Coordinates of C-alpha atoms and ligand atoms in Angstrom, one line a residue:
M13 CA 0.1 0.0 0.2
S14 CA 1.2 3.2 -1.0
T15 CA 1.5 6.1 1.9
A16 CA 0.7 9.1 -0.1
E17 CA 0.4 12.1 1.4
L18 CA -3.3 13.0 2.3
A19 CA -5.3 16.4 2.2
V20 CA -8.6 16.6 3.5
I21 CA -11.6 19.1 1.5
V22 CA -14.6 19.7 4.4
L23 CA -17.8 21.0 1.4
A24 CA -19.6 23.9 4.0
A25 CA -20.4 26.6 2.0
G26 CA -23.8 25.3 1.4
Q27 CA -26.6 27.4 2.3
G28 CA -28.7 24.1 3.8
T29 CA -32.2 25.4 2.4
R30 CA -34.1 22.4 4.1
M31 CA -33.2 23.0 7.3
R32 CA -35.3 26.3 7.1
S33 CA -33.1 28.1 9.4
R34 CA -31.2 31.6 10.0
L35 CA -28.3 29.4 11.4
P36 CA -26.3 27.5 8.3
K37 CA -26.8 23.9 8.4
V38 CA -23.1 23.0 8.8
L39 CA -23.6 25.2 12.2
H40 CA -26.5 23.2 13.9
P41 CA -25.2 21.4 17.2
L42 CA -25.0 18.2 17.3
G43 CA -24.2 16.5 20.8
G44 CA -22.8 20.0 21.8
R45 CA -20.7 20.5 18.8
P46 CA -21.7 21.9 15.3
L47 CA -21.7 19.2 12.5
V48 CA -18.8 20.9 10.9
G49 CA -17.3 20.2 14.2
H50 CA -17.9 16.6 14.4
V51 CA -16.2 16.4 10.7
L52 CA -13.1 18.3 11.5
D53 CA -12.7 16.0 14.4
T54 CA -12.8 12.9 12.3
A55 CA -10.4 15.0 9.6
A56 CA -8.2 15.4 12.6
A57 CA -8.2 11.8 13.3
L58 CA -6.7 10.9 10.1
S59 CA -3.7 13.4 10.8
P60 CA -3.6 14.8 7.2
A61 CA -0.9 16.9 5.8
R62 CA -3.8 19.2 5.5
I63 CA -7.4 19.7 5.9
A64 CA -9.5 22.9 3.9
V65 CA -12.9 24.0 4.9
V66 CA -14.5 25.2 1.7
V67 CA -17.2 28.3 2.8
R68 CA -19.5 30.7 0.9
H69 CA -23.4 30.7 2.9
E70 CA -22.5 32.8 6.1
R71 CA -18.7 32.8 5.3
D72 CA -18.0 34.8 8.2
L73 CA -20.1 32.8 10.9
V74 CA -18.9 29.4 9.4
V75 CA -15.5 30.6 9.5
Q76 CA -15.4 31.9 13.3
T77 CA -16.7 28.6 14.6
V78 CA -14.3 26.5 12.4
Q79 CA -11.3 28.7 13.8
D80 CA -12.2 28.2 17.1
L81 CA -12.9 24.7 16.9
A82 CA -9.7 23.9 14.4
P83 CA -7.1 26.8 14.1
D84 CA -4.9 25.2 11.8
V85 CA -7.7 24.3 9.0
R86 CA -7.4 26.6 5.5
V87 CA -10.4 28.2 4.4
V88 CA -11.3 28.5 1.3
D89 CA -14.2 30.7 -0.6
Q90 CA -16.5 29.3 -3.1
D91 CA -17.4 31.7 -5.4
D92 CA -20.7 32.1 -6.8
V93 CA -20.9 29.0 -9.2
P94 CA -23.0 26.3 -7.2
G95 CA -22.3 23.1 -6.3
T96 CA -19.9 20.6 -4.8
G97 CA -17.8 19.8 -7.5
R98 CA -17.4 23.5 -7.7
A99 CA -16.7 23.7 -4.1
V100 CA -13.7 20.7 -4.5
Q101 CA -12.6 23.0 -7.9
V102 CA -11.9 26.1 -5.3
A103 CA -10.1 24.0 -2.8
L104 CA -7.9 22.0 -5.4
E105 CA -6.5 25.2 -6.3
D106 CA -5.8 26.1 -3.1
L107 CA -3.9 23.1 -2.8
G108 CA -1.9 23.8 -5.8
D109 CA 0.4 20.9 -7.3
F110 CA -0.2 18.5 -4.1
D111 CA -0.7 15.2 -6.2
G112 CA -1.4 12.8 -3.1
D113 CA -5.0 11.7 -2.3
V114 CA -7.5 14.0 -1.7
L115 CA -10.9 13.1 0.7
V116 CA -13.5 14.9 0.3
L117 CA -15.7 15.2 3.4
S118 CA -19.3 16.7 3.5
G119 CA -19.9 19.2 6.4
D120 CA -23.4 17.7 6.7
V121 CA -22.2 14.0 7.5
P122 CA -21.0 14.2 11.2
L123 CA -21.2 10.8 12.4
L124 CA -18.6 8.8 10.4
E125 CA -16.2 7.3 12.4
A126 CA -12.6 7.8 11.6
E127 CA -12.5 3.6 11.5
T128 CA -14.8 3.8 8.3
L129 CA -12.6 6.5 6.4
R130 CA -9.3 4.6 7.2
A131 CA -11.2 1.6 5.4
L132 CA -12.1 3.9 2.9
L133 CA -8.5 4.8 2.0
D134 CA -7.2 1.1 2.5
A135 CA -9.7 0.2 -0.5
H136 CA -8.5 3.4 -2.3
R137 CA -5.1 2.7 -2.5
A138 CA -5.4 -1.1 -2.4
A139 CA -7.4 -0.9 -5.8
G140 CA -5.1 1.9 -7.1
A141 CA -8.1 3.7 -7.6
A142 CA -8.3 7.1 -9.3
A143 CA -12.0 7.7 -7.1
T144 CA -13.0 5.5 -4.1
L145 CA -16.5 6.3 -3.2
L146 CA -18.0 5.5 0.1
S147 CA -21.2 3.5 -0.2
A148 CA -24.2 2.9 2.2
E149 CA -27.0 0.5 2.0
V150 CA -30.5 2.3 3.5
D151 CA -34.2 1.1 3.1
D152 CA -35.0 4.7 2.1
P153 CA -32.3 6.3 -0.3
T154 CA -34.7 9.5 -0.7
G155 CA -32.7 12.7 -1.3
Y156 CA -29.8 10.6 -1.5
G157 CA -27.6 10.5 -4.9
R158 CA -27.6 6.6 -6.3
I159 CA -24.7 4.6 -7.2
L160 CA -25.5 2.8 -10.7
R161 CA -23.6 0.1 -11.4
D162 CA -22.8 -2.0 -14.7
A163 CA -23.7 -5.2 -15.4
D164 CA -20.3 -6.2 -14.6
G165 CA -20.9 -4.4 -11.1
G166 CA -18.4 -2.0 -11.6
V167 CA -19.4 1.7 -10.8
R168 CA -21.4 3.5 -14.0
R169 CA -22.2 6.8 -12.3
I170 CA -23.5 9.0 -9.9
V171 CA -27.4 10.1 -10.6
E172 CA -29.0 13.0 -7.9
Q173 CA -32.3 12.0 -7.0
K174 CA -33.8 14.9 -8.4
D175 CA -31.8 13.9 -11.7
A176 CA -32.7 10.1 -11.4
A177 CA -35.6 8.0 -13.6
P178 CA -37.7 6.1 -11.2
E179 CA -35.7 3.1 -12.4
E180 CA -32.7 4.8 -11.0
A181 CA -34.3 6.4 -7.7
A182 CA -35.3 2.8 -7.0
V183 CA -31.8 2.0 -6.1
R184 CA -30.9 1.8 -2.3
E185 CA -27.1 2.3 -2.8
I186 CA -26.5 5.9 -1.9
N187 CA -23.6 8.1 -2.3
V188 CA -22.4 8.6 1.3
G189 CA -20.6 12.2 -0.2
V190 CA -17.8 11.0 0.9
Y191 CA -14.7 9.6 -1.3
V192 CA -11.2 9.6 -2.0
F193 CA -9.6 10.9 -5.4
Q194 CA -6.2 10.8 -6.5
A195 CA -5.2 14.9 -6.9
A196 CA -4.1 14.9 -10.7
P197 CA -6.6 12.8 -12.5
L198 CA -9.5 14.9 -10.1
R199 CA -8.3 18.3 -11.3
E200 CA -8.1 17.1 -15.0
H201 CA -11.9 15.9 -15.1
L202 CA -13.3 17.9 -12.8
A203 CA -13.0 20.6 -15.2
L204 CA -15.0 18.7 -17.5
V205 CA -17.8 18.8 -15.5
G206 CA -20.6 20.7 -16.5
T207 CA -24.0 22.1 -15.1
A208 CA -26.7 21.2 -17.3
N209 CA -28.9 19.4 -14.6
A210 CA -32.2 19.7 -13.0
Q211 CA -30.0 21.9 -10.1
G212 CA -28.0 23.9 -12.3
E213 CA -25.0 22.9 -10.6
L214 CA -21.8 21.6 -11.1
Y215 CA -21.8 18.6 -9.3
L216 CA -19.2 16.5 -7.9
T217 CA -20.6 13.2 -8.4
D218 CA -20.5 13.9 -12.1
V219 CA -16.4 13.3 -12.0
V220 CA -17.2 9.5 -11.7
A221 CA -18.9 8.9 -14.8
L222 CA -16.4 11.1 -16.5
L223 CA -13.5 8.9 -14.9
R224 CA -15.0 5.8 -15.9
D225 CA -15.3 6.9 -19.5
A226 CA -11.5 8.0 -19.4
R227 CA -10.8 3.7 -17.8
H228 CA -9.8 5.1 -14.7
T229 CA -10.7 2.8 -12.0
V230 CA -13.2 3.7 -10.0
A231 CA -13.6 1.4 -6.6
V232 CA -16.3 1.7 -3.8
S233 CA -16.0 0.8 -0.2
T234 CA -19.5 0.2 1.9
A235 CA -19.7 1.9 5.3
P236 CA -20.6 -0.8 7.9
D237 CA -23.0 0.8 9.5
A238 CA -25.5 3.0 7.4
T239 CA -27.0 4.6 9.8
A240 CA -23.5 6.7 10.4
A241 CA -23.5 7.3 6.7
L242 CA -26.4 9.6 6.8
G243 CA -26.5 12.9 5.5
V244 CA -28.4 16.4 7.9
N245 CA -30.6 18.3 5.6
D246 CA -33.5 19.2 7.5
R247 CA -34.9 19.2 11.3
V248 CA -36.0 15.6 10.9
Q249 CA -32.4 14.1 9.9
L250 CA -31.0 16.3 12.5
S251 CA -32.9 14.7 15.0
E252 CA -32.4 11.1 13.6
A253 CA -28.6 12.1 13.5
A254 CA -28.9 13.4 17.4
R255 CA -30.5 10.2 18.8
T256 CA -27.5 8.0 17.1
L257 CA -25.1 10.4 18.3
N258 CA -26.2 9.7 21.7
A259 CA -26.7 6.2 21.7
R260 CA -23.3 6.1 20.8
T261 CA -22.2 8.0 23.6
V262 CA -24.5 6.9 26.6
R263 CA -23.1 3.0 25.3
R264 CA -19.6 4.3 25.6
W265 CA -20.0 5.6 29.0
Q266 CA -21.8 2.5 30.1
L267 CA -19.0 0.6 28.9
E268 CA -16.5 2.8 30.9
G269 CA -18.8 1.9 34.2
A270 CA -21.3 4.3 34.1
T271 CA -24.9 3.1 34.6
I272 CA -27.3 5.0 32.8
L273 CA -30.9 3.7 33.7
D274 CA -32.7 4.9 30.6
P275 CA -30.4 5.9 27.5
A276 CA -33.5 6.9 25.7
T277 CA -34.1 9.8 27.8
T278 CA -30.5 10.3 28.7
W279 CA -28.7 12.6 26.5
I280 CA -25.1 13.3 26.9
D281 CA -23.1 16.2 25.1
V282 CA -19.9 14.7 23.4
D283 CA -17.2 16.8 25.6
A284 CA -19.2 15.4 29.1
T285 CA -17.0 13.0 31.1
L286 CA -18.5 10.2 33.4
A287 CA -16.5 8.7 35.6
P288 CA -16.8 4.8 36.7
D289 CA -19.8 4.2 39.3
V290 CA -21.8 7.5 38.2
T291 CA -25.2 6.6 38.3
V292 CA -27.5 8.7 36.0
L293 CA -31.2 8.5 36.2
P294 CA -33.9 8.9 33.7
N295 CA -34.6 12.8 32.1
T296 CA -31.3 13.9 32.8
H297 CA -29.0 16.3 30.3
I298 CA -25.3 15.8 30.5
L299 CA -24.5 18.8 28.2
R300 CA -20.9 21.0 27.3
A301 CA -17.8 19.9 29.2
T302 CA -19.6 18.7 32.2
T303 CA -17.4 16.3 34.4
I304 CA -19.4 13.8 37.3
A305 CA -16.6 12.0 39.6
S306 CA -16.8 8.6 40.7
G307 CA -20.1 7.4 42.9
A308 CA -22.0 10.7 42.3
T309 CA -26.1 10.3 41.1
V310 CA -27.6 12.6 39.3
G311 CA -31.4 12.8 37.9
P312 CA -34.2 12.2 37.8
D313 CA -34.9 15.4 35.7
T314 CA -31.7 16.8 36.0
S315 CA -29.7 19.7 33.5
L316 CA -26.1 19.5 33.9
V317 CA -24.1 22.3 31.8
G318 CA -20.6 22.8 32.0
C319 CA -20.4 21.4 35.6
E320 CA -18.3 20.1 37.8
V321 CA -20.1 17.4 39.9
G322 CA -17.3 16.2 42.8
E323 CA -17.2 12.6 44.3
D324 CA -20.4 10.7 45.5
A325 CA -22.6 13.9 45.2
T326 CA -26.4 13.7 44.8
V327 CA -28.1 16.1 42.1
T328 CA -31.7 15.6 42.1
R329 CA -34.3 17.1 39.7
A330 CA -32.0 20.5 39.5
D331 CA -31.0 22.9 36.6
A332 CA -27.5 23.9 36.9
T333 CA -25.3 25.8 34.6
F334 CA -21.6 26.2 34.7
A335 CA -21.7 25.0 38.6
V336 CA -19.0 23.4 40.5
I337 CA -20.4 21.0 42.9
G338 CA -18.4 19.3 45.8
A339 CA -17.8 15.7 46.7
G340 CA -20.3 14.7 48.9
A341 CA -22.5 17.6 48.6
T342 CA -26.7 17.6 47.6
V343 CA -28.5 19.2 45.2
G344 CA -32.2 19.7 45.3
P345 CA -35.0 18.2 44.8
F346 CA -36.0 21.2 42.8
A347 CA -32.8 23.5 42.6
Y348 CA -31.5 26.3 40.6
L349 CA -27.6 26.8 40.1
R350 CA -26.7 29.7 37.7
A351 CA -23.7 30.2 36.6
G352 CA -20.6 30.8 39.3
A353 CA -22.6 28.8 42.0
Q354 CA -20.0 26.8 44.0
L355 CA -21.2 24.4 46.8
G356 CA -18.1 22.9 48.7
A357 CA -17.8 19.2 49.6
R358 CA -20.4 17.8 51.8
G359 CA -22.4 21.1 51.3
K360 CA -26.2 21.6 50.9
V361 CA -29.0 23.0 48.4
G362 CA -31.8 21.9 48.9
T363 CA -35.6 22.5 47.8
F364 CA -36.4 25.6 45.5
V365 CA -33.3 27.3 46.2
E366 CA -31.4 29.4 43.5
I367 CA -27.8 30.2 43.9
K368 CA -26.2 32.5 41.2
N369 CA -22.5 33.8 41.5
S370 CA -22.1 32.5 45.0
R371 CA -19.1 30.1 46.9
I372 CA -20.6 28.0 49.8
G373 CA -17.9 26.7 51.9
E374 CA -17.4 22.9 52.9
G375 CA -20.5 21.1 55.0
S376 CA -22.6 24.6 54.5
K377 CA -26.4 24.3 53.8
V378 CA -29.0 25.9 52.0
P379 CA -31.9 23.8 52.7
H380 CA -35.1 25.6 51.5
L381 CA -36.7 27.9 50.0
S382 CA -34.1 31.0 49.3
Y383 CA -31.7 33.1 46.8
I384 CA -28.4 33.2 47.3
G385 CA -26.8 35.6 44.9
D386 CA -23.2 37.1 44.8
T387 CA -22.5 36.3 48.0
T388 CA -19.9 34.0 50.1
I389 CA -20.7 31.5 52.7
G390 CA -18.0 30.2 55.0
R391 CA -18.0 26.7 56.3
G392 CA -20.5 24.8 58.6
V393 CA -23.1 27.4 57.9
N394 CA -26.6 26.7 58.2
L395 CA -29.4 29.0 56.5
G396 CA -33.0 29.1 57.9
A397 CA -35.4 28.6 55.5
G398 CA -36.5 31.4 53.4
A399 CA -32.9 33.0 53.4
I400 CA -32.7 36.2 50.8
T401 CA -29.7 38.1 49.9
A402 CA -30.7 41.3 48.1
N403 CA -28.0 41.8 46.2
Y404 CA -29.9 44.6 43.5
D405 CA -30.2 48.2 44.5
D406 CA -31.7 48.6 41.4
I407 CA -28.0 49.9 40.1
T408 CA -25.4 48.1 40.9
K409 CA -25.0 44.3 42.7
H410 CA -23.4 43.8 46.3
R411 CA -21.9 41.2 47.6
T412 CA -23.0 39.6 50.8
E413 CA -20.4 38.1 52.9
I414 CA -21.4 35.2 55.7
G415 CA -18.3 33.7 57.7
D416 CA -17.7 30.5 59.2
E417 CA -20.6 28.8 61.3
V418 CA -23.1 31.3 61.0
H419 CA -26.8 30.4 61.4
S420 CA -29.5 32.3 60.4
G421 CA -33.5 32.4 61.1
S422 CA -36.0 31.5 59.0
H423 CA -36.7 34.2 56.3
N424 CA -33.8 36.3 56.8
V425 CA -33.0 39.0 54.1
F426 CA -29.8 40.4 53.9
V427 CA -29.3 43.4 52.1
A428 CA -25.9 43.7 50.5
P429 CA -23.6 44.6 50.7
V430 CA -23.1 43.4 54.3
R431 CA -20.8 41.1 56.2
I432 CA -21.8 38.3 58.8
G433 CA -18.6 37.3 61.1
D434 CA -18.3 34.1 62.5
G435 CA -20.5 32.4 64.8
A436 CA -23.1 34.6 64.5
K437 CA -26.8 34.2 64.9
T438 CA -29.5 35.9 63.2
G439 CA -33.2 35.7 64.4
A440 CA -36.4 34.5 62.8
G441 CA -37.7 37.3 60.1
A442 CA -34.8 39.2 60.4
V443 CA -33.8 42.1 57.6
I444 CA -30.1 42.4 57.9
R445 CA -29.0 45.7 56.5
K446 CA -26.1 46.3 59.0
D447 CA -23.1 44.0 59.3
V448 CA -23.0 42.0 62.0
P449 CA -19.9 41.3 64.2
A450 CA -18.7 37.7 64.9
G451 CA -19.9 36.2 67.7
A452 CA -23.3 38.2 67.8
L453 CA -27.1 37.5 67.7
A454 CA -28.6 40.2 65.1
L455 CA -32.3 40.5 65.6
S456 CA -34.4 43.2 63.7
V457 CA -38.0 42.3 64.4
A458 CA -39.4 44.9 67.0
P459 CA -40.8 42.8 69.7
Q460 CA -44.2 41.1 69.8
R461 CA -47.3 42.5 71.4
N462 CA -50.7 40.6 72.0
V463 CA -53.5 42.8 71.9
E464 CA -55.8 40.4 74.3
G465 CA -59.6 39.9 73.5
W466 CA -59.0 41.7 69.6
V467 CA -60.8 39.5 67.6
E468 CA -63.9 39.1 69.6
K469 CA -64.3 43.2 70.4
N470 CA -63.1 43.9 66.5
R471 CA -65.0 41.0 64.8
P472 CA -68.2 40.0 66.6
G473 CA -70.6 37.4 64.7
T474 CA -67.6 35.8 62.9
S475 CA -66.1 32.0 63.3
A476 CA -62.9 33.7 64.5
A477 CA -64.8 35.2 67.6
A478 CA -66.6 32.5 68.1
A479 CA -63.2 29.8 68.2
A480 CA -62.1 32.8 70.4
A481 CA -64.9 33.0 72.6
R482 CA -64.7 28.7 73.2
A483 CA -61.3 29.1 73.8
R484 CA -61.4 32.0 76.0
S485 CA -64.4 29.5 78.3
A486 CA -62.3 26.7 78.0
Q487 CA -59.6 28.5 79.6
E488 CA -61.4 30.4 82.3
A489 CA -63.0 26.8 83.3
G490 CA -59.5 25.7 83.5
D491 CA -58.4 27.9 85.4
G492 CA -61.7 27.8 87.5
L493 CA -60.3 24.2 88.5
E494 CA -57.0 24.6 89.2
E495 CA -58.0 27.5 91.7
E496 CA -60.6 24.9 93.2
D497 CA -57.8 22.4 93.4
G498 CA -55.0 24.7 94.8
Ligands
UD1_518 C1 -24.9 15.4 -1.9 C2 -24.5 14.2 -3.3 C3 -25.2 13.5 -3.2 C4 -25.2 12.4 -2.0 C5 -25.5 13.5 -0.3 C6 -24.8 12.4 0.8 C7 -23.4 15.8 -4.9 C8 -24.1 16.7 -6.3 N1 -24.6 15.1 -4.1 O1 -26.4 15.8 -2.4 O2 -25.0 12.5 -4.2 O3 -25.9 11.4 -1.8 O4 -24.9 14.3 -0.4 O5 -25.1 13.3 1.8 O6 -22.6 16.3 -4.3 N2 -21.4 22.3 -0.6 C9 -20.7 23.4 -0.7 N3 -21.0 23.9 -2.1 C10 -22.1 23.9 -2.9 C11 -22.9 23.3 -2.4 C12 -23.0 22.1 -1.4 O7 -19.8 23.1 0.0 O8 -22.1 24.6 -3.8 C13 -21.4 21.3 0.8 C14 -22.3 21.7 1.5 O9 -22.9 23.0 2.5 C15 -22.7 20.4 2.1 C16 -22.1 19.3 1.4 O10 -21.7 20.2 0.2 O11 -22.2 20.5 3.5 C17 -23.5 18.6 0.5 O12 -24.0 19.4 0.0 P1 -25.7 19.3 0.0 O13 -26.4 20.5 -0.7 O14 -26.4 18.9 1.0 O15 -25.7 17.6 -1.4 P2 -26.9 16.7 -1.1 O16 -28.0 17.1 -1.9 O17 -26.8 16.4 0.1
CA519 CA1 -26.6 16.8 2.5

């Protein structure tokens, strides 16, 4: 097998009309990465001499994404001649006198594995072919180019759906849109391709018949898994591709030692990491670069976006974005952790609690019905139910600082900026507007005053007044008895 140099061309200039989207098709996300990002990753796995991406529709947006994902990739601009053939032509011009193998990938065929492409390259080099196509057998070939063969089984040409006669359209062997070519014959024969077809485009697929006519060898390599070879042209196919990719990702983490109870309702982005002995309960989304450490349990009904979950932590029915959850901590049920929430080891964020841009120290607890924003909380703190940090004065956000071992009463408001010293306590219902020194008890509620008999006097005839009267008689009778006894 020759070891000719390899160049990869990724086609990403098309509009993707069938997506009916403002976003260019190749930028639609799949498993947390744009379609074209998947293709670039697979290309990079082959360690080619160079990778070029052809752009045109929403060019700047696509280039930005491509350069963020793969800074070394060459960007080539397609001109106003439409079609995959033209896209390859401009990329070839950019390759200069490159003389090795050219692997053409479609920016909208995201699920192919590097293994499949290596097999395609091997087949190409073994056959000494001028072109080798990747094909797939599918039940429903609608929309794809069909591979038409001669009586002897060799490839004759590819016909596009829109140009196909009925008997051609019945063929179920499709062109995946991925090929290897020898650079020189490709360059020579692509120059002969015209645009006389149903779409008025310069089809790359037409080069196949021209190579055959010139007695070049055109080989075919069949993709082992047809579902991985499917393209994304509309939103239906996008969701099918997402399901295929997700099933692959879930299976990978299961084999790495994660218990994932319900693969159908668990969605894991390609950049997430699950340690062995993680348990994922149904309806859970593990997105972006979320990492979950060993022994942690997440779900059910949980969404984690770019989070870090520590060892043995428990996250139940929670929504967390860019949050850090410490080892052994518990979150939920029904908790909302926003960007910058950091929960220390063995800490707790309980039910109906929202945390934003706040650090909660080791072993500290915010168990019930609270909003904590722009706050630093030390270790061993317990905030009573209904703690609210009033962090916003209509103009700016201010910080609340709570020291170690602070215990607050229920239903407190901390009006920021404010500091609570170590070991301090606050009374129920307190509105803390001034700093509390270490070890102090802060009370801000006026002493309670009971106006005896108010209800019977001011609400006569109501059921409350009747209940009060009954209680008074019972009390008086009891007092009488006590007096007799005494
Ligand atoms: C193409 C193939 C078809 C194959 C299918 C597989 C052609 C003519 N047809 O059809 O045989 O079965 O892929 O998925 O090649 N693009 C450009 N410049 C353009 C047009 C398209 O770069 O001028 C890019 C697109 O961004 C896309 C890829 O090429 O990434 C394929 O284009 P698309 O229009 O989706 O082609 P299909 O109709 O799917
Ligand atoms: Ca396509």
